[in-house]
Amino acid sequence: MKQTSPTILTPQQWTMADRLKALAFGGRKRGTLGGSLVNDMASLGKTIMLCGDCQGKFDWRRHQYYSVWRYEHQPVTGPCDVCRVQVTGNDGRLFIHESVRPKAWATPDEQKARRQTMVRIANTRY
């Protein structure tokens, strides 16, 4: 009978940078198609950034994503997740999954409601 050694678990202090690094997607492996990476990211609910050429191939509504560009016209900068081209200015599109969107992004209507709430709280007399 083979004897196994016990596993010792030690508590570790995680910093915010460590947590964010763990949430980041590793990127596509060499030899795989960019479309399969986007499908993998969509199935995991990760944020997707695409260039103008690649964004037409991604059906963001079917995958339950929120298109930042379509509703708010916010430019993004960074590498495209499909073709790895550096995206700058108005050419980039950012897609946020609906499950994490309330925590990560506020729509203009939500921002307005928050401002009105803050004004209402500030004007309340105690």
Coordinates of C-alpha atoms in Angstrom, one line a residue:
M1 CA 0.0 0.0 0.0
K2 CA 1.4 3.4 -1.0
Q3 CA 1.6 5.9 1.7
T4 CA 0.8 9.5 0.9
S5 CA 2.0 12.5 2.6
P6 CA -0.5 14.9 4.1
T7 CA -1.1 18.2 2.4
I8 CA -0.6 21.3 4.5
L9 CA -2.6 24.3 3.7
T10 CA -1.3 27.7 4.8
P11 CA -3.4 30.8 4.9
Q12 CA -2.3 33.4 2.4
Q13 CA -3.0 37.1 2.3
W14 CA -4.3 38.1 -1.1
T15 CA -3.9 41.6 -2.3
M16 CA -6.3 43.3 -4.6
A17 CA -3.8 43.0 -7.5
D18 CA -3.6 39.3 -6.9
R19 CA -7.4 39.0 -7.1
L20 CA -7.6 41.0 -10.3
K21 CA -4.8 39.0 -11.8
A22 CA -6.7 35.8 -11.0
L23 CA -9.8 37.1 -12.8
A24 CA -7.9 38.1 -15.9
F25 CA -8.2 35.7 -18.9
G26 CA -4.9 34.1 -20.0
G27 CA -5.3 35.0 -23.6
R28 CA -5.4 32.7 -26.6
K29 CA -2.9 30.0 -27.1
R30 CA -0.7 29.8 -30.2
G31 CA -2.4 27.9 -33.0
T32 CA -6.0 28.4 -31.9
L33 CA -8.6 30.5 -33.7
G34 CA -9.5 33.9 -32.3
G35 CA -13.2 33.2 -32.6
S36 CA -12.9 30.2 -30.3
L37 CA -11.2 32.4 -27.7
V38 CA -14.1 34.9 -27.8
N39 CA -16.6 32.0 -27.4
D40 CA -14.6 30.7 -24.4
M41 CA -14.6 34.2 -22.9
A42 CA -18.3 34.6 -23.5
S43 CA -19.1 31.3 -21.8
L44 CA -17.1 32.4 -18.8
G45 CA -18.7 35.9 -18.7
K46 CA -15.4 37.8 -19.3
T47 CA -15.2 41.3 -20.7
I48 CA -14.4 41.3 -24.4
M49 CA -12.7 44.0 -26.4
L50 CA -12.9 43.9 -30.2
C51 CA -11.7 46.0 -33.1
G52 CA -14.0 47.4 -35.7
D53 CA -13.4 44.5 -38.1
C54 CA -14.0 41.8 -35.6
Q55 CA -16.9 43.2 -33.7
G56 CA -19.4 42.4 -36.5
K57 CA -18.6 38.7 -36.1
F58 CA -19.6 38.6 -32.4
D59 CA -23.3 38.3 -31.6
W60 CA -23.3 40.2 -28.3
R61 CA -27.1 40.0 -27.7
R62 CA -27.1 36.2 -28.1
H63 CA -24.4 35.8 -25.5
Q64 CA -26.2 38.3 -23.1
Y65 CA -23.6 41.1 -23.3
Y66 CA -23.9 44.8 -22.9
S67 CA -22.3 46.9 -25.7
V68 CA -20.7 49.9 -24.2
W69 CA -20.2 51.5 -27.6
R70 CA -23.8 51.0 -28.8
Y71 CA -25.4 52.8 -25.9
E72 CA -22.8 55.2 -24.6
H73 CA -20.2 55.8 -27.4
Q74 CA -17.3 55.4 -25.1
P75 CA -14.0 54.8 -26.9
V76 CA -11.7 52.0 -25.6
T77 CA -8.0 51.4 -26.0
G78 CA -6.2 48.0 -25.9
P79 CA -5.5 44.9 -27.9
C80 CA -8.4 43.2 -29.8
D81 CA -9.1 39.8 -28.3
V82 CA -9.4 38.1 -31.7
C83 CA -6.8 39.6 -34.0
R84 CA -4.5 41.2 -31.3
V85 CA -4.5 44.5 -33.2
Q86 CA -4.0 47.5 -31.0
V87 CA -7.4 49.3 -30.8
T88 CA -7.4 53.1 -30.3
G89 CA -10.0 55.7 -30.3
N90 CA -13.5 55.1 -31.7
D91 CA -12.5 51.9 -33.5
G92 CA -12.7 49.7 -30.4
R93 CA -15.8 48.0 -28.9
L94 CA -16.1 46.9 -25.3
F95 CA -18.6 44.2 -24.3
I96 CA -19.5 43.5 -20.7
H97 CA -21.5 40.5 -19.6
E98 CA -24.9 41.3 -18.1
S99 CA -24.2 39.4 -14.9
V100 CA -21.3 41.6 -14.0
R101 CA -22.3 44.8 -15.6
P102 CA -24.1 46.4 -12.5
K103 CA -20.9 45.9 -10.5
A104 CA -18.5 47.1 -13.2
W105 CA -20.4 49.7 -15.3
A106 CA -23.2 52.1 -14.7
T107 CA -25.5 53.1 -17.6
P108 CA -26.2 56.8 -18.1
D109 CA -29.7 56.3 -16.6
E110 CA -28.2 54.6 -13.5
Q111 CA -25.7 57.4 -13.1
K112 CA -28.4 60.0 -13.3
A113 CA -30.5 58.1 -10.7
R114 CA -27.5 57.9 -8.4
R115 CA -26.8 61.6 -8.7
Q116 CA -30.4 62.5 -8.0
T117 CA -30.3 60.2 -4.9
M118 CA -27.1 61.9 -3.7
V119 CA -28.7 65.4 -4.2
R120 CA -31.8 64.2 -2.3
I121 CA -29.7 62.9 0.6
A122 CA -27.6 66.1 0.6
N123 CA -30.7 68.3 0.8
T124 CA -32.3 66.3 3.6
R125 CA -32.3 68.3 6.9
Y126 CA -31.5 66.4 10.1

